[in-house]
Each structure stands twice: as C-alpha cells, then as structure tokens.
Amino acid sequence: MLGLKGTMSEAELHILRARLDGGIRNKAARGELRRGLPIGFVWGDEDGEVRFHPHAAVVAAIRSVFERFAELGSARRVWLWFHAEGLNFPLRLNQTDEIRWTPPTYTAIHHILTNPVYAGAYCYGKTRRERYVDAQGQIRQRIRHLPQAEWAVLIPDHHEGFIDWATYAANQTRLDRNTRPQPHQVGGALREGAALLQSLATCGHCGRRLRTHYRGRTSIPGYHCAGKDIVGGRGVYCLNVGGLQIDEAVTQAFLQALEPAGMQAALLAAQQLEADHDTALTQWRLAVERARYEADKAERRYRAVEPENRLVARGLETEWEQRLRALDEAQVELTRRQQQRPVALTSSERNALLALGRDLKPVWFAPTTTRRDQKELLRALLEEVIIAVFRNEYRAHLTLRWRGGRLTELEVSLPRSRPATVRTDEDTLVLLRRLAVHYPDDVIAGILNRQGRTTARGLRFTANLVGNTRRHWHIPRFEPQPEGPEGELLSIQQAANALNLAPSTLHRWVNEGFVAGEQVTPGAPWQIRLTDDLRRQFVEEAPEGYVVMQEATQSLGVSRQTVLQRVKRGELDAVHVCCGRRKGLRIKAVDNHPDLFNLSS
C-alpha cells in the first residue's frame, strides 16, 4: 500500500507539472506571458502589453543603433561610431537593476540588431534543454539554440517596435552577408582596400569567389581564384588578373546605370549628412538632461539631510559636487559639438548640389569619397560580377548581375606584355642554358665571370644573380644525379651464405661491431650491405703477417680488449678466416704508431 501511494503521488506531481507547463505555453501562445524584456521595453498594464521605456535617452540610443546600421551596414562600424562620438549606452543586468550608462560593447550592439523583440515580435521557446550522455557515460543537460523556424511561439506585429518586420529580415540578411562566406558564395564585410569588386567578383571558369591581392609599391589591386590547376608539376591559379582595367569598366557601367537617379541621390546624401550630426547632437542633449537630473537629485538629497548629521552630509556633498562636474563636462561637450555641426544647406547650395547630381563622376572621384563608400554603392546595385579571362586573346569577359535579375556583359581589353627594355644578351642566355644542365649556379657564375660576361646592368655574376636570371627565363637548374650506396643490401641469412659463414657467427660479429649492419628502425631485422671491401675481410687462409689474438696481444703488449677496440676503430688491420681447423680473427700486429698504446688513459 505504501508503494502504491508513493507511485500515485509521483503521478500526481507529474500531472501538476504538465498542467503548469501547458498553462505557460498557452499563455505564451497568446503573447501574454511576461518574461524579461530587452533594454528599451517595459511591460504595460494590459495583458501582453509592451511599451517603450519611459526614459527618452534610452529609446533614442536604441533608435540610433538601427539608424546607423541602415547607413553603415555593419554592426562593427556602428559600434565604432558610438566610440568615435564618445556616446554611452544603457545597460541593465536584470529587470530589477537600475539602468547604467557605459561605453557600448560589440556584443550589445549585435544583440540589439538580431533580437526580434525590437521589430515588434513576441518570441518564446528559442532554446531547448536536452539530455545527452557524455564520453564518461554520465547523463548531462545542455541548452541548444534553435533556428527561427523551430521556435515555439513567434508573433510578428505583437507590439510597436523600433523597426518593422521587413526591415528586421533585411538586417539579418545583411548581417549574414558580412560574415565570411562559404566556398562558391559571395559576401563578406567591406574592407578599406582599393579592389572595388571585393566580395562581388566570382571566377567565370570554376565559379569560386575571387580573392583580392595587391602588388608593387603602389599596391595595385588584382583578383585571383583560389582553385589551382597542375601545370608542369606546379599549382597555377585558374584565374589571375590585374584589377585596374576591370574596376574601371565596372565603374563606368555603374555610373551610366545611376545617371537617372543622380540628382535624387545627391540630395539624399546631403540630407543624410545633416541627419548624422543631428542624431549625435540629440544623444548629447539627452546626456546633458540626464546629468542635470542627477545633479538636482543629489542637491535635494543633500538639502534634506539634517545639518547635525555631518557624516552623511559630507558624503552627500561630495556626490553633489561630482554630479555638478559631470554636468559641466556634458555641457562643454555639447557646446563643442554644436559648433562643429555643419550649416544647413541654403537654396542656392541645394541648386548647386542638384546640378552636381546630374554628373556623378565628380562625386565618385572626389577625394572625400573613400573606397569603402564606393564599394557600398556598388553593392547597393550589383549582386555579382563574373570574370572570365582569355590570356591568349588579351581580353576579359565581364557579366554584371544587377539586383532584380538584369545582366550586363562587358568586354575589357587586357594590357599586352611589353618586352623588357633592359635584358641579358642572347649569347649569355644560350650559354647559361647549356651550363645549367651540368653545373650549379655558383660554378656557372665563375665561368661567366672568367669569360668577361656581365649582367644586363653591367654587374659581375654571382650565384644569386645567376639564379634570378635562370628563373626569369624559366631555365631549369642543375640537378645532380643521386648516387646510391655501393653494394647490395642483404639479410643476415643471405649475407652469411655469400660469405660462407654461419648466420649466428655473422649476427654475433654485427653485435660486436666488426661488421656494419643497417636497420630500417630499431627492432627491425638486421641487413648487411655486401661490398668488395667486406668480401676481402673474409678469407680462406690468413695472409702473411696476420696472427691470432694471443700472439697479437703479446706482440703489442696490450690486453685482448684493447686490441679488439683498435680493430673496431680501424687502427689495426684484421681478417676473418672462414676455413680450416682454426677459424676466427687474424690480426696484423704491426705497430704503425709506436706511442699509440703508451698513452695513459
């Protein structure tokens, strides 16, 4: 009975938990479940009502993020803009903390741009708790972030947002394009380099995204394909072309396509410049109001304290002085930025700007138009530029794919290679080709110098100059023929049969060091290289002057171990007698070094 009651109690707890979870999910499906809201929003009085934060400075700071992203197109550049302007950003760790103003972080800016709540959507169930078995066999839990299609609840237009849902979707696409693209895909954040087609150019031969490079002292841009073909045993890019002619052709096509909208674009550019300064000034005005409120509050707290409580009064007075100094600094900064604000355009200036808008070339090539601005303009209309290079015909075929699906094809003439004005004479090159087959570069340099020949600039040849000349004219260098070691490599058994020895005897002599052996790796079988010198060490009869070990020790006056060491080092000649009744080592006991064995060790 006790067990049955316990089981029923567990079942009741499970049912209660399921009902509670069901109630939470139903309330979330209606958009009424109150959870933590990001900075800039607060809950209203009605069920599911979400309002903007009552603090005007907080709302203005959030709006500035979306306005700057619409202009700059990168979360990092928005973050850098806040730091360049010296603006602080609201921060709140949880719903009960007060808002603090600190310099913004990249994570905070990116979170605001990717959070759908700022687009007026209600979200629930963006993560899922999973149980899994780790490598040690233990059950653990983890939280997995789900894609948007798998969210439990997503209600667009649930409340008023800083942007609409269409703008939010466009921002996510733009952020995804700023990341490093996958192979065969375009994208990537804009850089400061001079290559205008960065992240837009693709290879017309294999479809890969072209990479940019810069050459020379003036950093001339170029494009190359990451794919390589094997040509003559070397990896060669399937496309490698300079970018000057290609960028110029794309620029001309872009300006021609933009001429009908030139006047409107010029006017909007001036208005956007004024709006940028107004946005920063608005933020600083709100900062001054916030500092003035903090100073007034500190003053009220100081005046409300009893005069006798001097300890508290001194602390409040110090806080009041700090707030007043912060207010003065904010007012000084606001005054300075107001003085730097550009003057609004007059009617005559607007007419002049509209006249300039009819011809966008001066604007495009103006010194104030940066490469990043030009790339941003190109990306606004172009989706892809396909480049196919035909080296034999000295031309490149460009296919411009505009937004909307329209295609434009261009033919670009590539510069022909000019013959070098300073070059090595033909006789020296012919001689260099003949010598490179037989001699290395340093030997060739000596031969050319002895013949009185010089380089194209009248210098004496060195090994480095010979190598540079040879590589420039694609002359292969001298490759010495590898000479293998003398003799045939045999196993212990095969070598013992060839030398008329027992394999155990030969193996013992290898271990003792009398015969050299080779191993592929320690522990592998021994191998003997059978050479003529090794064959001469094994004889049937001892030559004249060769004696046994006992006579050698008596003749030299040293121990047997000393004689063996001298034989191993080659200081004494020895042979191995393989036939007869007295087989073994025979030593030529001739003391070529009289004082060899007299040295004290």
Coordinates of C-alpha atoms in Angstrom, one line a residue:
M1 CA 0.0 0.0 0.0
L2 CA 2.8 2.4 0.8
G3 CA 4.5 1.7 -2.5
L4 CA 1.2 2.3 -4.4
K5 CA 0.6 5.5 -2.6
G6 CA 4.1 6.7 -3.4
T7 CA 3.6 5.9 -7.1
M8 CA 0.3 7.7 -7.1
S9 CA 1.9 10.8 -5.5
E10 CA 4.6 10.8 -8.2
A11 CA 1.9 10.6 -10.9
E12 CA 0.0 13.5 -9.4
L13 CA 3.2 15.6 -9.3
H14 CA 3.8 14.7 -13.0
I15 CA 0.2 15.7 -13.9
L16 CA 0.5 19.0 -12.0
R17 CA 3.8 19.8 -13.7
A18 CA 2.3 19.1 -17.1
R19 CA -0.7 21.3 -16.4
L20 CA 1.5 24.1 -15.3
D21 CA 3.7 23.8 -18.4
G22 CA 0.6 23.7 -20.5
G23 CA -0.7 26.8 -18.9
I24 CA 2.6 28.6 -19.5
R25 CA 2.6 27.5 -23.2
N26 CA -1.0 28.6 -23.8
K27 CA -0.3 32.0 -22.2
A28 CA 2.9 32.4 -24.3
A29 CA 0.9 31.4 -27.5
R30 CA -1.4 34.4 -26.8
G31 CA 1.6 36.7 -26.3
E32 CA 0.7 37.4 -22.6
L33 CA 3.4 35.5 -20.8
R34 CA 5.6 38.1 -19.1
R35 CA 9.2 37.4 -19.3
G36 CA 12.3 39.5 -19.3
L37 CA 12.3 42.2 -22.0
P38 CA 15.5 43.7 -23.5
I39 CA 16.6 47.2 -22.8
G40 CA 14.3 49.8 -24.3
F41 CA 11.0 48.0 -23.5
V42 CA 8.8 47.7 -20.3
W43 CA 5.6 45.8 -19.7
G44 CA 2.3 47.7 -19.7
D45 CA -0.8 47.4 -17.6
E46 CA -2.8 45.3 -20.1
D47 CA -2.2 41.6 -20.7
G48 CA 0.7 41.2 -23.1
E49 CA 1.1 45.0 -23.5
V50 CA 4.7 46.0 -24.3
R51 CA 5.6 49.7 -24.3
F52 CA 8.7 51.7 -25.0
H53 CA 10.8 52.6 -22.0
P54 CA 9.7 55.9 -20.4
H55 CA 13.3 57.2 -20.4
A56 CA 13.7 59.2 -23.6
A57 CA 17.5 58.8 -23.7
V58 CA 17.2 55.0 -23.7
V59 CA 14.8 55.0 -26.6
A60 CA 17.0 57.5 -28.5
A61 CA 20.1 55.3 -28.0
I62 CA 18.3 52.2 -29.3
R63 CA 17.0 54.1 -32.4
S64 CA 20.5 55.4 -33.1
V65 CA 21.7 51.8 -33.4
F66 CA 19.2 51.0 -36.2
E67 CA 19.7 54.3 -38.0
R68 CA 23.5 53.9 -38.0
F69 CA 23.2 50.3 -39.2
A70 CA 20.9 51.3 -42.1
E71 CA 23.6 53.8 -43.1
L72 CA 26.8 51.9 -42.3
G73 CA 25.7 48.3 -42.9
S74 CA 27.9 46.7 -40.3
A75 CA 27.5 46.0 -36.6
R76 CA 31.2 46.7 -36.0
R77 CA 31.0 50.0 -37.7
V78 CA 28.0 51.0 -35.6
W79 CA 30.0 50.1 -32.5
L80 CA 33.0 52.2 -33.8
W81 CA 30.6 55.1 -34.5
F82 CA 29.4 55.2 -30.9
H83 CA 33.0 55.1 -29.6
A84 CA 34.1 57.8 -32.1
E85 CA 31.3 60.1 -30.9
G86 CA 32.0 59.3 -27.3
L87 CA 28.5 58.2 -26.6
N88 CA 27.4 55.9 -23.7
F89 CA 24.9 53.2 -24.0
P90 CA 22.2 52.0 -21.5
L91 CA 23.0 48.7 -19.7
R92 CA 20.8 46.7 -17.3
L93 CA 21.9 43.3 -16.0
N94 CA 18.3 42.2 -14.9
Q95 CA 14.8 43.6 -14.7
T96 CA 15.2 44.9 -11.1
D97 CA 18.5 46.8 -11.6
E98 CA 18.7 50.5 -12.5
I99 CA 19.9 51.5 -15.9
R100 CA 23.6 52.3 -16.1
W101 CA 25.3 54.2 -18.9
T102 CA 28.6 52.7 -20.0
P103 CA 30.5 52.6 -23.3
P104 CA 28.8 50.1 -25.6
T105 CA 30.2 46.7 -26.4
Y106 CA 30.1 45.0 -29.8
T107 CA 28.0 42.2 -28.2
A108 CA 25.4 44.7 -27.0
I109 CA 25.1 46.3 -30.5
H110 CA 24.9 42.9 -32.2
H111 CA 22.3 41.7 -29.7
I112 CA 20.0 44.7 -30.4
L113 CA 20.3 44.2 -34.2
T114 CA 19.5 40.4 -34.0
N115 CA 16.8 40.5 -31.3
P116 CA 13.3 40.2 -33.0
V117 CA 11.6 41.9 -30.0
Y118 CA 12.9 45.2 -31.3
A119 CA 11.0 44.5 -34.5
G120 CA 7.7 44.2 -32.6
A121 CA 7.6 40.4 -32.4
Y122 CA 6.8 38.2 -29.4
C123 CA 9.1 35.2 -29.1
Y124 CA 9.0 32.2 -26.8
G125 CA 10.9 28.9 -26.9
K126 CA 14.0 30.0 -28.7
T127 CA 16.1 27.4 -26.8
R128 CA 15.6 23.8 -25.8
R129 CA 17.0 21.8 -22.9
E130 CA 18.4 18.4 -24.0
R131 CA 19.8 15.5 -22.1
Y132 CA 22.7 13.6 -23.5
V133 CA 25.3 11.0 -22.5
D134 CA 28.9 12.3 -22.3
A135 CA 32.1 10.4 -23.1
Q136 CA 32.2 9.0 -19.5
G137 CA 28.7 7.6 -19.7
Q138 CA 27.1 10.2 -17.5
I139 CA 23.8 11.9 -18.3
R140 CA 24.1 15.6 -18.6
Q141 CA 22.0 18.5 -19.8
R142 CA 22.7 21.3 -22.3
I143 CA 20.8 24.2 -23.8
R144 CA 20.5 24.3 -27.6
H145 CA 19.7 27.4 -29.5
L146 CA 17.0 26.6 -32.1
P147 CA 16.6 28.2 -35.6
Q148 CA 13.8 30.6 -36.1
A149 CA 11.6 28.0 -37.9
E150 CA 11.6 25.8 -34.7
W151 CA 10.7 28.5 -32.2
A152 CA 7.7 27.5 -30.1
V153 CA 6.0 30.9 -30.4
L154 CA 6.7 33.8 -32.9
I155 CA 4.0 36.5 -33.2
P156 CA 5.1 39.3 -35.5
D157 CA 3.5 42.8 -35.0
H158 CA 2.7 41.9 -31.4
H159 CA 3.7 45.4 -30.2
E160 CA 5.2 48.6 -31.6
G161 CA 8.8 48.1 -32.4
F162 CA 11.8 50.3 -33.3
I163 CA 11.7 48.8 -36.8
D164 CA 9.2 46.7 -38.8
W165 CA 9.4 43.0 -39.5
A166 CA 10.5 43.5 -43.1
T167 CA 13.4 45.8 -42.0
Y168 CA 14.4 43.2 -39.4
A169 CA 14.6 40.4 -42.0
A170 CA 16.7 42.7 -44.3
N171 CA 19.0 43.4 -41.5
Q172 CA 19.5 39.7 -40.8
T173 CA 20.4 39.1 -44.4
R174 CA 22.8 42.0 -44.4
L175 CA 24.5 40.7 -41.2
D176 CA 24.8 37.2 -42.7
R177 CA 26.5 38.6 -45.8
N178 CA 29.0 40.4 -43.6
T179 CA 30.3 37.1 -42.2
R180 CA 33.0 35.0 -44.0
P181 CA 31.2 33.4 -46.9
Q182 CA 31.2 29.7 -47.7
P183 CA 33.0 28.3 -50.8
H184 CA 31.5 29.4 -54.2
Q185 CA 29.5 32.1 -52.4
V186 CA 29.9 35.9 -52.4
G187 CA 29.8 38.1 -49.3
G188 CA 31.9 39.4 -46.5
A189 CA 32.2 42.7 -44.8
L190 CA 33.6 45.7 -46.7
R191 CA 37.3 46.5 -46.3
E192 CA 39.5 49.5 -46.9
G193 CA 41.4 48.1 -49.9
A194 CA 41.4 49.6 -53.4
A195 CA 39.9 46.5 -55.0
L196 CA 36.3 47.7 -55.8
L197 CA 34.9 44.2 -56.5
Q198 CA 35.9 42.7 -53.2
S199 CA 33.2 40.2 -52.2
L200 CA 31.4 40.7 -55.6
A201 CA 33.8 39.1 -58.1
T202 CA 33.5 35.4 -59.0
C203 CA 35.5 33.2 -61.3
G204 CA 34.0 32.7 -64.7
H205 CA 35.8 29.3 -65.1
C206 CA 35.1 27.4 -61.9
G207 CA 32.6 29.6 -60.0
R208 CA 34.7 30.2 -56.9
R209 CA 34.7 33.6 -55.2
L210 CA 37.7 35.6 -56.3
R211 CA 40.2 36.8 -53.7
T212 CA 42.0 40.1 -53.8
H213 CA 45.7 40.8 -53.8
Y214 CA 47.9 43.9 -54.1
R215 CA 51.2 44.2 -55.9
G216 CA 54.0 46.7 -56.3
R217 CA 54.9 49.8 -54.3
T218 CA 51.7 51.5 -55.2
S219 CA 49.6 48.4 -54.1
I220 CA 47.9 47.8 -57.5
P221 CA 44.8 45.7 -56.9
G222 CA 44.2 42.3 -58.5
Y223 CA 41.9 39.3 -58.4
H224 CA 42.8 35.6 -58.4
C225 CA 40.9 32.4 -58.0
A226 CA 41.6 30.1 -55.0
G227 CA 41.4 27.0 -57.3
K228 CA 44.7 25.7 -58.7
D229 CA 45.5 23.6 -61.8
I230 CA 48.6 21.5 -62.1
V231 CA 50.7 22.8 -64.9
G232 CA 54.2 21.5 -65.4
G233 CA 54.2 20.0 -61.9
R234 CA 53.2 23.3 -60.2
G235 CA 50.0 24.7 -58.9
V236 CA 48.8 27.6 -61.1
Y237 CA 45.7 29.8 -60.4
C238 CA 43.0 29.2 -62.9
L239 CA 42.5 33.0 -62.9
N240 CA 44.9 35.7 -62.0
V241 CA 44.3 39.2 -63.4
G242 CA 45.0 42.8 -62.5
G243 CA 42.1 44.9 -61.3
L244 CA 42.7 48.4 -62.8
Q245 CA 41.0 47.8 -66.2
I246 CA 38.3 45.7 -64.7
D247 CA 37.4 48.1 -61.9
E248 CA 37.3 51.0 -64.4
A249 CA 34.9 49.1 -66.7
V250 CA 32.6 48.2 -63.8
T251 CA 32.7 51.8 -62.5
Q252 CA 31.7 53.2 -65.9
A253 CA 28.8 50.8 -66.2
F254 CA 27.7 51.6 -62.7
L255 CA 27.7 55.4 -63.3
Q256 CA 25.8 55.0 -66.5
A257 CA 23.1 52.9 -64.8
L258 CA 22.9 55.5 -61.9
E259 CA 22.6 58.7 -64.0
P260 CA 18.8 58.9 -64.0
A261 CA 18.8 58.8 -60.2
G262 CA 21.8 61.0 -59.7
M263 CA 20.0 64.2 -58.7
Q264 CA 17.9 62.5 -56.0
A265 CA 20.9 60.5 -54.7
A266 CA 23.0 63.7 -54.3
L267 CA 20.2 65.5 -52.3
L268 CA 19.6 62.5 -50.1
A269 CA 23.4 62.3 -49.4
A270 CA 23.3 65.9 -48.1
Q271 CA 20.3 65.2 -46.0
Q272 CA 21.8 62.1 -44.6
L273 CA 24.9 64.1 -43.6
E274 CA 22.8 66.5 -41.7
A275 CA 20.8 63.7 -40.1
D276 CA 24.0 62.0 -38.8
H277 CA 25.1 65.2 -36.9
D278 CA 21.6 65.8 -35.6
T279 CA 21.4 62.2 -34.2
A280 CA 24.7 62.6 -32.3
L281 CA 23.6 66.1 -31.0
T282 CA 20.3 64.6 -29.8
Q283 CA 22.2 62.0 -27.8
W284 CA 24.4 64.6 -26.2
R285 CA 21.4 66.8 -25.4
L286 CA 19.8 63.9 -23.6
A287 CA 23.0 63.2 -21.8
V288 CA 23.0 66.8 -20.5
E289 CA 19.4 66.4 -19.3
R290 CA 20.3 63.2 -17.6
A291 CA 23.3 64.8 -15.9
R292 CA 21.2 67.8 -14.8
Y293 CA 18.6 65.4 -13.3
E294 CA 21.3 63.5 -11.4
A295 CA 22.8 66.8 -10.1
D296 CA 19.3 68.1 -9.0
K297 CA 18.6 64.8 -7.2
A298 CA 21.9 64.9 -5.4
E299 CA 21.2 68.5 -4.4
R300 CA 17.8 67.5 -3.0
R301 CA 19.3 64.7 -1.0
Y302 CA 21.9 67.0 0.4
R303 CA 19.4 69.6 1.5
A304 CA 17.1 67.0 3.0
V305 CA 19.7 65.7 5.4
E306 CA 19.9 67.1 9.0
P307 CA 22.8 69.5 9.5
E308 CA 23.8 67.7 12.7
N309 CA 24.5 64.5 10.8
R310 CA 27.8 65.7 9.4
L311 CA 29.0 62.2 8.3
V312 CA 26.1 61.8 5.9
A313 CA 26.1 65.4 4.9
R314 CA 29.8 65.2 3.8
G315 CA 29.1 62.2 1.7
L316 CA 26.1 63.7 0.0
E317 CA 28.0 66.9 -0.6
T318 CA 30.8 65.0 -2.3
E319 CA 28.3 63.2 -4.5
W320 CA 26.6 66.6 -5.4
E321 CA 29.9 68.0 -6.4
Q322 CA 30.7 65.0 -8.6
R323 CA 27.3 65.3 -10.3
L324 CA 27.9 69.0 -11.0
R325 CA 31.3 68.3 -12.5
A326 CA 29.7 65.7 -14.8
L327 CA 27.0 68.2 -15.8
D328 CA 29.7 70.8 -16.7
E329 CA 31.6 68.3 -18.8
A330 CA 28.5 67.2 -20.7
Q331 CA 27.5 70.9 -21.4
V332 CA 31.0 71.7 -22.6
E333 CA 31.0 68.7 -24.9
L334 CA 27.5 69.6 -26.2
T335 CA 28.7 73.1 -27.0
R336 CA 31.7 71.9 -28.8
R337 CA 29.7 69.5 -31.0
Q338 CA 27.1 72.2 -31.8
Q339 CA 29.9 74.4 -33.1
Q340 CA 31.1 71.5 -35.3
R341 CA 27.7 70.9 -36.8
P342 CA 27.6 71.7 -40.5
V343 CA 25.4 74.6 -41.6
A344 CA 22.2 73.6 -43.2
L345 CA 22.1 73.9 -47.0
T346 CA 20.7 77.1 -48.4
S347 CA 18.5 77.2 -51.5
S348 CA 21.5 78.2 -53.7
E349 CA 23.6 75.4 -52.3
R350 CA 20.8 72.9 -52.9
N351 CA 20.5 74.1 -56.5
A352 CA 24.3 73.7 -56.9
L353 CA 24.1 70.2 -55.4
L354 CA 21.3 69.2 -57.7
A355 CA 23.4 70.4 -60.6
L356 CA 26.3 68.4 -59.4
G357 CA 24.0 65.4 -59.1
R358 CA 23.4 65.4 -62.8
D359 CA 27.0 64.3 -63.3
L360 CA 28.1 61.7 -60.6
K361 CA 31.6 61.3 -61.9
P362 CA 33.0 64.3 -59.8
V363 CA 31.3 62.9 -56.7
W364 CA 32.6 59.3 -57.4
F365 CA 36.2 60.5 -57.9
A366 CA 36.1 63.2 -55.2
P367 CA 38.9 62.8 -52.5
T368 CA 36.3 62.7 -49.8
T369 CA 34.7 59.6 -51.3
T370 CA 36.5 56.6 -49.7
R371 CA 36.9 53.2 -51.2
R372 CA 34.6 51.8 -48.6
D373 CA 31.9 54.3 -49.8
Q374 CA 32.4 53.3 -53.4
K375 CA 32.1 49.6 -52.5
E376 CA 28.9 50.2 -50.6
L377 CA 27.5 52.0 -53.6
L378 CA 28.4 49.2 -55.9
R379 CA 27.0 46.6 -53.6
A380 CA 23.7 48.5 -53.4
L381 CA 23.0 47.8 -57.1
L382 CA 25.3 44.9 -58.0
E383 CA 24.9 41.3 -56.8
E384 CA 27.7 39.6 -58.6
V385 CA 30.4 40.3 -61.2
I386 CA 31.5 37.2 -63.1
I387 CA 35.0 37.5 -64.6
A388 CA 36.4 35.2 -67.3
V389 CA 39.9 35.8 -68.6
F390 CA 41.2 34.8 -72.0
R391 CA 45.0 35.3 -71.9
N392 CA 45.7 34.3 -75.5
E393 CA 43.3 36.9 -76.7
Y394 CA 44.3 39.6 -74.1
R395 CA 40.8 40.2 -73.0
A396 CA 38.4 39.6 -70.1
H397 CA 34.6 39.0 -70.3
L398 CA 32.6 40.5 -67.5
T399 CA 29.0 39.6 -66.6
L400 CA 27.4 42.1 -64.3
R401 CA 24.3 40.8 -62.4
W402 CA 22.3 43.6 -61.1
R403 CA 19.7 43.5 -58.3
G404 CA 16.5 42.5 -59.9
G405 CA 18.0 40.0 -62.3
R406 CA 19.2 42.2 -65.1
L407 CA 22.5 41.2 -66.8
T408 CA 25.1 43.3 -68.5
E409 CA 28.0 41.9 -70.4
L410 CA 31.3 43.8 -71.0
E411 CA 34.5 43.1 -72.9
V412 CA 37.6 44.5 -71.3
S413 CA 41.0 44.6 -73.1
L414 CA 43.9 43.5 -71.0
P415 CA 47.4 45.1 -71.4
R416 CA 49.8 43.2 -73.6
S417 CA 53.2 42.3 -72.0
R418 CA 55.9 44.6 -73.3
P419 CA 59.5 43.4 -74.0
A420 CA 62.0 44.3 -71.3
T421 CA 63.9 47.4 -72.1
V422 CA 67.0 46.0 -70.2
R423 CA 67.7 42.4 -70.8
T424 CA 70.6 39.9 -70.8
D425 CA 72.2 39.4 -74.2
E426 CA 71.3 36.3 -76.2
D427 CA 74.8 34.7 -76.2
T428 CA 74.9 34.7 -72.4
L429 CA 71.4 33.2 -72.2
V430 CA 72.3 30.5 -74.7
L431 CA 75.5 29.7 -72.7
L432 CA 73.5 29.8 -69.5
R433 CA 71.1 27.2 -70.8
R434 CA 74.0 24.9 -71.8
L435 CA 75.8 25.3 -68.5
A436 CA 72.7 24.9 -66.3
V437 CA 72.5 21.2 -67.4
H438 CA 75.9 20.4 -65.9
Y439 CA 76.8 22.9 -63.2
P440 CA 75.2 24.7 -60.2
D441 CA 74.7 28.4 -60.0
D442 CA 78.0 29.3 -58.2
V443 CA 80.1 27.4 -60.7
I444 CA 78.2 29.0 -63.6
A445 CA 78.9 32.4 -62.1
G446 CA 82.7 31.7 -62.1
I447 CA 82.6 30.6 -65.7
L448 CA 80.7 33.6 -66.9
N449 CA 83.0 36.0 -65.0
R450 CA 86.1 34.3 -66.4
Q451 CA 84.8 34.9 -69.9
G452 CA 84.2 38.6 -69.1
R453 CA 80.4 38.5 -69.3
T454 CA 78.2 40.8 -67.2
T455 CA 74.5 41.1 -66.3
A456 CA 72.0 43.3 -68.1
R457 CA 73.1 46.1 -65.8
G458 CA 76.8 45.6 -66.2
L459 CA 77.4 43.8 -62.9
R460 CA 79.6 40.7 -62.2
F461 CA 77.7 37.5 -61.9
T462 CA 77.1 35.9 -58.5
A463 CA 75.2 32.7 -57.6
N464 CA 72.2 34.8 -56.7
L465 CA 72.2 36.8 -60.0
V466 CA 72.6 33.6 -62.0
G467 CA 69.6 32.1 -60.1
N468 CA 67.5 35.2 -60.7
T469 CA 68.3 35.2 -64.4
R470 CA 67.7 31.5 -64.7
R471 CA 64.3 31.7 -63.0
H472 CA 63.2 34.7 -65.1
W473 CA 63.9 32.8 -68.3
H474 CA 62.5 29.6 -67.0
I475 CA 65.7 27.7 -67.2
P476 CA 65.8 24.6 -65.1
R477 CA 68.5 24.4 -62.5
F478 CA 71.2 21.7 -62.3
E479 CA 70.1 18.5 -60.6
P480 CA 72.9 16.2 -59.6
Q481 CA 72.2 12.5 -60.3
P482 CA 71.7 10.7 -57.0
E483 CA 74.3 8.0 -56.4
G484 CA 73.2 5.1 -54.3
P485 CA 75.4 3.5 -51.8
E486 CA 77.8 0.8 -53.1
G487 CA 77.0 -2.8 -52.6
E488 CA 73.9 -5.0 -52.4
L489 CA 71.7 -4.9 -49.2
L490 CA 71.1 -8.5 -48.0
S491 CA 69.6 -10.1 -44.9
I492 CA 71.7 -11.9 -42.3
Q493 CA 70.9 -15.3 -43.8
Q494 CA 71.7 -14.2 -47.4
A495 CA 75.0 -12.4 -46.4
A496 CA 76.1 -15.5 -44.3
N497 CA 75.6 -17.7 -47.3
A498 CA 77.6 -15.3 -49.6
L499 CA 80.5 -15.1 -47.1
N500 CA 80.5 -18.8 -46.3
L501 CA 79.7 -18.2 -42.6
A502 CA 77.1 -19.4 -40.1
P503 CA 74.3 -16.9 -39.6
S504 CA 74.8 -16.9 -35.8
T505 CA 78.5 -16.0 -36.3
L506 CA 77.7 -13.1 -38.6
H507 CA 75.0 -11.9 -36.3
R508 CA 77.5 -12.0 -33.4
W509 CA 80.0 -10.0 -35.3
V510 CA 77.4 -7.4 -36.2
N511 CA 76.5 -7.0 -32.5
E512 CA 80.2 -6.8 -31.6
G513 CA 80.8 -4.1 -34.2
F514 CA 83.2 -5.9 -36.5
V515 CA 80.7 -5.9 -39.4
A516 CA 78.5 -2.9 -40.1
G517 CA 74.8 -3.6 -40.2
E518 CA 71.7 -1.5 -41.0
Q519 CA 68.1 -1.4 -39.6
V520 CA 65.1 0.4 -41.0
T521 CA 64.1 1.1 -37.4
P522 CA 65.2 -0.1 -34.0
G523 CA 64.0 -3.7 -33.5
A524 CA 63.8 -4.4 -37.3
P525 CA 65.8 -7.3 -38.8
W526 CA 69.5 -6.5 -39.5
Q527 CA 70.7 -6.1 -43.1
I528 CA 74.2 -6.3 -44.4
R529 CA 75.5 -4.2 -47.4
L530 CA 77.7 -6.7 -49.2
T531 CA 80.6 -4.7 -50.8
D532 CA 84.0 -5.7 -52.2
D533 CA 85.8 -4.4 -49.0
L534 CA 83.6 -6.6 -46.9
R535 CA 84.3 -9.6 -49.0
R536 CA 88.0 -9.0 -48.7
Q537 CA 87.7 -9.2 -44.9
F538 CA 86.7 -12.9 -45.1
V539 CA 89.4 -15.2 -46.5
E540 CA 90.1 -19.0 -46.5
E541 CA 93.7 -18.6 -45.3
A542 CA 95.4 -16.0 -43.2
P543 CA 97.7 -13.7 -45.2
E544 CA 101.4 -13.4 -44.3
G545 CA 101.9 -11.2 -41.2
Y546 CA 98.4 -11.9 -39.7
V547 CA 98.5 -13.7 -36.3
V548 CA 96.0 -15.0 -33.9
M549 CA 94.7 -12.9 -31.0
Q550 CA 97.1 -14.3 -28.4
E551 CA 100.2 -13.6 -30.4
A552 CA 98.9 -10.1 -31.2
T553 CA 98.4 -9.2 -27.6
Q554 CA 102.0 -10.5 -26.7
S555 CA 103.5 -8.6 -29.7
L556 CA 101.7 -5.3 -28.9
G557 CA 101.9 -5.7 -25.1
V558 CA 98.2 -4.8 -24.5
S559 CA 95.2 -6.7 -23.4
R560 CA 92.8 -8.6 -25.7
Q561 CA 90.0 -6.0 -25.1
T562 CA 92.3 -3.1 -26.2
V563 CA 93.2 -5.0 -29.4
L564 CA 89.5 -5.5 -30.2
Q565 CA 88.8 -1.8 -29.7
R566 CA 91.6 -0.8 -32.0
V567 CA 90.3 -3.3 -34.7
K568 CA 86.8 -1.8 -34.5
R569 CA 88.1 1.7 -34.9
G570 CA 90.2 0.6 -37.9
E571 CA 93.6 1.3 -36.2
L572 CA 94.6 -2.4 -36.8
D573 CA 94.0 -4.4 -39.9
A574 CA 92.2 -7.7 -39.4
V575 CA 90.6 -10.5 -41.4
H576 CA 88.3 -13.4 -40.7
V577 CA 89.4 -16.9 -41.6
C578 CA 86.4 -18.9 -42.7
C579 CA 88.1 -22.3 -43.5
G580 CA 90.5 -24.7 -41.8
R581 CA 90.7 -26.0 -38.3
R582 CA 91.5 -22.6 -36.7
K583 CA 88.8 -20.3 -37.9
G584 CA 88.5 -16.9 -36.4
L585 CA 90.0 -13.4 -36.3
R586 CA 93.6 -12.8 -37.6
I587 CA 95.3 -9.5 -36.8
K588 CA 98.2 -7.8 -38.5
A589 CA 100.3 -7.0 -35.4
V590 CA 102.3 -4.1 -36.9
D591 CA 102.7 -1.1 -34.7
N592 CA 102.4 1.8 -37.1
H593 CA 102.1 4.2 -34.1
P594 CA 104.9 3.3 -31.6
D595 CA 103.4 5.6 -28.9
L596 CA 99.8 4.5 -29.6
F597 CA 99.5 2.2 -26.7
N598 CA 101.8 4.2 -24.4
L599 CA 99.3 6.9 -23.8
S600 CA 97.8 6.9 -20.3
S601 CA 94.0 6.9 -20.2

